[in-house]
mmCIF file of C-alpha atoms in Angstrom:
data_model
loop_
_atom_site.group_PDB
_atom_site.id
_atom_site.type_symbol
_atom_site.label_atom_id
_atom_site.label_comp_id
_atom_site.label_asym_id
_atom_site.label_seq_id
_atom_site.Cartn_x
_atom_site.Cartn_y
_atom_site.Cartn_z
ATOM 1 C CA MET A 1 117.161 94.427 94.828
ATOM 2 C CA ALA A 2 118.549 97.848 93.867
ATOM 3 C CA PRO A 3 116.559 99.868 96.480
ATOM 4 C CA SER A 4 118.286 97.832 99.209
ATOM 5 C CA ASP A 5 121.790 98.225 97.802
ATOM 6 C CA THR A 6 123.008 100.385 100.711
ATOM 7 C CA LYS A 7 121.728 97.863 103.255
ATOM 8 C CA TYR A 8 123.689 95.038 101.681
ATOM 9 C CA GLN A 9 126.803 97.165 101.225
ATOM 10 C CA THR A 10 126.700 97.889 104.966
ATOM 11 C CA GLN A 11 126.497 94.159 105.665
ATOM 12 C CA HIS A 12 129.286 93.415 103.158
ATOM 13 C CA ILE A 13 126.913 91.336 101.030
ATOM 14 C CA PRO A 14 127.294 91.801 97.245
ATOM 15 C CA LEU A 15 124.116 92.680 95.387
ATOM 16 C CA LYS A 16 125.229 90.475 92.517
ATOM 17 C CA ALA A 17 127.623 87.548 92.730
ATOM 18 C CA LYS A 18 130.906 87.705 90.840
ATOM 19 C CA TYR A 19 130.107 84.359 89.228
ATOM 20 C CA LEU A 20 127.003 82.251 88.543
ATOM 21 C CA GLY A 21 125.793 80.547 91.710
ATOM 22 C CA GLY A 22 128.069 82.628 93.939
ATOM 23 C CA PHE A 23 127.139 84.320 97.201
ATOM 24 C CA ASP A 24 125.052 87.476 96.931
ATOM 25 C CA ALA A 25 121.910 89.062 98.397
ATOM 26 C CA LEU A 26 119.497 86.817 96.497
ATOM 27 C CA PHE A 27 121.446 83.728 97.502
ATOM 28 C CA LEU A 28 121.150 84.783 101.150
ATOM 29 C CA LEU A 29 117.432 85.540 100.886
ATOM 30 C CA GLY A 30 116.902 82.146 99.312
ATOM 31 C CA PHE A 31 117.738 80.478 102.624
ATOM 32 C CA MET A 32 114.240 81.294 103.882
ATOM 33 C CA ASN A 33 112.257 82.858 101.025
ATOM 34 C CA LEU A 34 110.843 81.876 97.674
ATOM 35 C CA LEU A 35 112.762 83.636 94.894
ATOM 36 C CA PRO A 36 111.111 84.881 91.674
ATOM 37 C CA ALA A 37 112.544 82.063 89.582
ATOM 38 C CA THR A 38 111.037 79.437 91.896
ATOM 39 C CA LEU A 39 107.472 80.785 92.001
ATOM 40 C CA SER A 40 104.642 78.851 90.380
ATOM 41 C CA GLU A 41 100.866 79.023 90.132
ATOM 42 C CA LYS A 42 100.519 77.088 93.407
ATOM 43 C CA ASP A 43 101.950 80.143 95.150
ATOM 44 C CA ARG A 44 99.178 82.402 93.806
ATOM 45 C CA PRO A 45 97.035 82.363 96.997
ATOM 46 C CA ALA A 46 100.022 83.424 99.117
ATOM 47 C CA ILE A 47 101.005 86.106 96.613
ATOM 48 C CA ASP A 48 97.441 87.430 96.616
ATOM 49 C CA SER A 49 97.500 87.589 100.430
ATOM 50 C CA LEU A 50 100.642 89.710 100.334
ATOM 51 C CA SER A 51 99.144 91.933 97.618
ATOM 52 C CA SER A 52 96.385 93.268 99.860
ATOM 53 C CA ASP A 53 96.253 97.071 99.800
ATOM 54 C CA GLN A 54 95.035 97.002 103.401
ATOM 55 C CA LEU A 55 98.055 94.990 104.519
ATOM 56 C CA TRP A 56 100.477 97.487 102.994
ATOM 57 C CA GLN A 57 98.532 100.446 104.363
ATOM 58 C CA ASP A 58 98.582 98.902 107.841
ATOM 59 C CA CYS A 59 102.340 98.353 107.550
ATOM 60 C CA GLN A 60 102.890 101.954 106.491
ATOM 61 C CA ASP A 61 100.809 103.124 109.443
ATOM 62 C CA THR A 62 102.819 100.919 111.820
ATOM 63 C CA ILE A 63 106.125 102.308 110.576
ATOM 64 C CA LYS A 64 104.899 105.892 110.914
ATOM 65 C CA ARG A 65 103.496 105.202 114.373
ATOM 66 C CA SER A 66 106.587 103.388 115.637
ATOM 67 C CA ILE A 67 109.112 105.895 114.308
ATOM 68 C CA GLY A 68 106.867 108.783 115.334
ATOM 69 C CA LEU A 69 106.862 107.699 118.973
ATOM 70 C CA PHE A 70 110.631 108.107 119.124
ATOM 71 C CA GLU A 71 110.480 111.482 117.408
ATOM 72 C CA GLN A 72 107.788 112.607 119.865
ATOM 73 C CA ALA A 73 110.071 111.495 122.699
ATOM 74 C CA GLY A 74 112.727 113.890 121.431
ATOM 75 C CA TYR A 75 115.041 111.599 119.487
ATOM 76 C CA ASP A 76 116.696 113.279 116.507
ATOM 77 C CA LEU A 77 116.746 110.508 113.892
ATOM 78 C CA GLU A 78 119.253 110.614 111.058
ATOM 79 C CA VAL A 79 117.024 108.596 108.680
ATOM 80 C CA GLU A 80 114.131 110.290 106.889
ATOM 81 C CA ASP A 81 113.128 107.639 104.334
ATOM 82 C CA TYR A 82 112.432 104.023 105.256
ATOM 83 C CA HIS A 83 112.462 101.269 102.631
ATOM 84 C CA PHE A 84 110.105 98.407 103.457
ATOM 85 C CA THR A 85 109.250 95.128 101.776
ATOM 86 C CA ILE A 86 107.628 91.784 102.520
ATOM 87 C CA LEU A 87 109.158 88.603 101.133
ATOM 88 C CA LEU A 88 107.224 85.390 100.593
ATOM 89 C CA GLY A 89 108.679 82.745 102.884
ATOM 90 C CA ASN A 90 109.565 79.275 101.735
ATOM 91 C CA PRO A 91 107.598 76.715 103.789
ATOM 92 C CA GLU A 92 110.186 74.024 103.027
ATOM 93 C CA LYS A 93 113.084 75.911 104.625
ATOM 94 C CA PRO A 94 114.023 75.355 108.310
ATOM 95 C CA MET A 95 114.033 79.004 109.410
ATOM 96 C CA PRO A 96 110.357 79.784 108.634
ATOM 97 C CA GLN A 97 109.421 76.541 110.361
ATOM 98 C CA LEU A 98 111.412 77.487 113.487
ATOM 99 C CA ASN A 99 109.801 80.947 113.604
ATOM 100 C CA LYS A 100 106.264 79.688 112.947
ATOM 101 C CA GLY A 101 106.113 81.301 109.534
ATOM 102 C CA TYR A 102 107.402 84.834 109.993
ATOM 103 C CA SER A 103 110.464 86.866 110.896
ATOM 104 C CA GLY A 104 111.981 90.276 110.240
ATOM 105 C CA ASP A 105 115.123 92.250 109.516
ATOM 106 C CA GLY A 106 115.495 95.833 110.699
ATOM 107 C CA GLY A 107 119.097 96.079 111.844
ATOM 108 C CA ILE A 108 120.280 98.449 109.120
ATOM 109 C CA PRO A 109 118.852 101.994 109.522
ATOM 110 C CA GLY A 110 116.420 102.925 106.781
ATOM 111 C CA TYR A 111 115.629 99.341 105.767
ATOM 112 C CA LEU A 112 112.817 97.133 107.057
ATOM 113 C CA MET A 113 111.990 93.670 105.801
ATOM 114 C CA LEU A 114 109.583 90.904 106.767
ATOM 115 C CA SER A 115 109.603 87.281 105.636
ATOM 116 C CA LEU A 116 106.145 85.765 105.789
ATOM 117 C CA LEU A 117 104.123 82.638 105.162
ATOM 118 C CA PRO A 118 100.701 84.318 105.071
ATOM 119 C CA ASN A 119 98.102 82.443 107.120
ATOM 120 C CA ASP A 120 95.659 82.913 109.995
ATOM 121 C CA TYR A 121 98.496 82.770 112.538
ATOM 122 C CA THR A 122 101.077 85.047 110.913
ATOM 123 C CA LEU A 123 98.952 87.810 109.386
ATOM 124 C CA PRO A 124 97.581 89.087 112.740
ATOM 125 C CA ARG A 125 101.183 89.263 113.994
ATOM 126 C CA VAL A 126 102.652 91.252 111.104
ATOM 127 C CA GLN A 127 102.263 94.662 112.730
ATOM 128 C CA ALA A 128 103.811 93.579 116.039
ATOM 129 C CA ALA A 129 106.748 92.062 114.143
ATOM 130 C CA LEU A 130 107.158 95.251 112.126
ATOM 131 C CA ALA A 131 107.100 97.391 115.280
ATOM 132 C CA HIS A 132 109.855 95.125 116.639
ATOM 133 C CA GLU A 133 111.977 95.800 113.543
ATOM 134 C CA CYS A 134 111.276 99.549 113.712
ATOM 135 C CA ASN A 135 112.683 99.532 117.243
ATOM 136 C CA HIS A 136 115.865 97.905 115.926
ATOM 137 C CA ASN A 137 116.001 100.477 113.154
ATOM 138 C CA VAL A 138 115.926 103.379 115.585
ATOM 139 C CA ARG A 139 118.379 101.799 118.027
ATOM 140 C CA PHE A 140 120.963 101.184 115.339
ATOM 141 C CA GLN A 141 120.832 104.800 114.251
ATOM 142 C CA PHE A 142 122.601 105.504 117.547
ATOM 143 C CA ILE A 143 124.469 102.277 118.256
ATOM 144 C CA LYS A 144 126.177 101.328 115.026
ATOM 145 C CA TRP A 145 126.089 97.678 114.050
ATOM 146 C CA ASN A 146 129.439 96.249 112.979
ATOM 147 C CA GLN A 147 131.492 93.078 113.184
ATOM 148 C CA GLN A 148 132.422 93.957 116.776
ATOM 149 C CA THR A 149 128.799 94.025 117.953
ATOM 150 C CA THR A 150 128.576 91.504 120.785
ATOM 151 C CA LEU A 151 126.007 88.906 121.650
ATOM 152 C CA ALA A 152 125.234 91.002 124.746
ATOM 153 C CA ASP A 153 124.394 93.969 122.487
ATOM 154 C CA TRP A 154 122.033 91.784 120.523
ATOM 155 C CA VAL A 155 120.345 90.321 123.610
ATOM 156 C CA VAL A 156 119.601 93.865 124.792
ATOM 157 C CA SER A 157 118.360 94.874 121.333
ATOM 158 C CA GLU A 158 116.008 91.910 121.073
ATOM 159 C CA GLY A 159 114.605 92.473 124.543
ATOM 160 C CA LEU A 160 113.938 96.150 123.872
ATOM 161 C CA ALA A 161 112.368 95.448 120.486
ATOM 162 C CA GLU A 162 110.031 92.745 121.762
ATOM 163 C CA SER A 163 108.998 94.864 124.753
ATOM 164 C CA PHE A 164 108.223 97.714 122.339
ATOM 165 C CA ALA A 165 106.074 95.408 120.186
ATOM 166 C CA ALA A 166 104.226 94.129 123.262
ATOM 167 C CA GLU A 167 103.552 97.689 124.437
ATOM 168 C CA LEU A 168 102.044 98.665 121.088
ATOM 169 C CA TYR A 169 100.184 95.498 120.098
ATOM 170 C CA GLY A 170 99.812 93.383 123.238
ATOM 171 C CA LYS A 171 101.672 90.428 124.708
ATOM 172 C CA GLU A 172 99.370 87.986 122.922
ATOM 173 C CA LEU A 173 100.937 88.953 119.577
ATOM 174 C CA ILE A 174 104.630 88.822 120.483
ATOM 175 C CA GLY A 175 106.908 86.397 118.666
ATOM 176 C CA SER A 176 107.022 82.648 119.029
ATOM 177 C CA TRP A 177 110.760 83.070 119.707
ATOM 178 C CA VAL A 178 109.575 84.321 123.115
ATOM 179 C CA THR A 179 106.331 82.461 123.739
ATOM 180 C CA SER A 180 107.644 79.047 122.648
ATOM 181 C CA THR A 181 110.431 79.059 125.238
ATOM 182 C CA SER A 182 109.377 77.455 128.502
ATOM 183 C CA SER A 183 110.747 78.511 131.886
ATOM 184 C CA GLU A 184 112.608 75.181 132.040
ATOM 185 C CA GLN A 185 114.217 75.780 128.651
ATOM 186 C CA LEU A 186 115.118 79.323 129.671
ATOM 187 C CA GLU A 187 117.001 78.048 132.708
ATOM 188 C CA GLU A 188 118.994 75.720 130.441
ATOM 189 C CA ILE A 189 119.744 78.442 127.897
ATOM 190 C CA LYS A 190 120.731 81.279 130.241
ATOM 191 C CA PRO A 191 124.095 79.803 131.376
ATOM 192 C CA ILE A 192 125.103 79.148 127.752
ATOM 193 C CA ILE A 193 124.245 82.688 126.679
ATOM 194 C CA SER A 194 125.788 84.233 129.795
ATOM 195 C CA SER A 195 129.120 82.559 129.131
ATOM 196 C CA GLN A 196 129.276 83.974 125.585
ATOM 197 C CA LEU A 197 127.993 87.534 126.007
ATOM 198 C CA GLN A 198 131.193 89.125 124.683
ATOM 199 C CA LEU A 199 131.243 86.961 121.569
ATOM 200 C CA THR A 200 131.268 88.946 118.306
ATOM 201 C CA GLY A 201 130.300 88.008 114.784
ATOM 202 C CA MET A 202 127.001 86.656 113.451
ATOM 203 C CA ALA A 203 128.528 83.336 112.362
ATOM 204 C CA GLU A 204 129.770 82.641 115.888
ATOM 205 C CA TRP A 205 126.358 83.498 117.373
ATOM 206 C CA LEU A 206 124.619 81.118 115.007
ATOM 207 C CA LEU A 207 127.023 78.394 116.081
ATOM 208 C CA ILE A 208 126.032 78.935 119.714
ATOM 209 C CA PHE A 209 122.335 78.743 118.851
ATOM 210 C CA THR A 210 122.915 75.570 116.848
ATOM 211 C CA VAL A 211 124.625 73.984 119.850
ATOM 212 C CA MET A 212 121.672 74.972 122.064
ATOM 213 C CA LYS A 213 119.268 73.194 119.725
#
């Protein structure tokens, strides 16, 4: 976890809990990922899928391409080194199930992370998801994330990131968080979101999304 220490400090998440079983980065990651202590031989095929040299090379190429497009457009980025990892998702947890087996985290500049259940559906979508997170990473080098960041800020960020991914990898590979929402559902959701656009704090946002479900 040490290479991501700065990321978790920024998010006010301790790298190591003050007491056994307390809240820390590993505890948080355990909500949707398999942790080292829980791995067994049955996870070997998934581990082997994530160990592919080609997968990691493709991810490196995607990061360079995505970041490079902003540099070519004239943006002066403060981050030079980007830390990237892929975590093995836990198929028994609700979040991977809701996101059809993959999701990402790129909100802290310099840090990119994917959570993945490797299969025929998720693996072709890895690069589009990573491009999405790279877009977040660039945006938040200019618009600093903090506890006062509003739901409106995040709606804009998600729309920009998914549009960026679609531009680079095609609409057919964008996230299920977009494609699984019908026009009827969207009409139901929009008034709820619109009434809470100035809401701040991740916990409060999650409460809104829970109510929508």
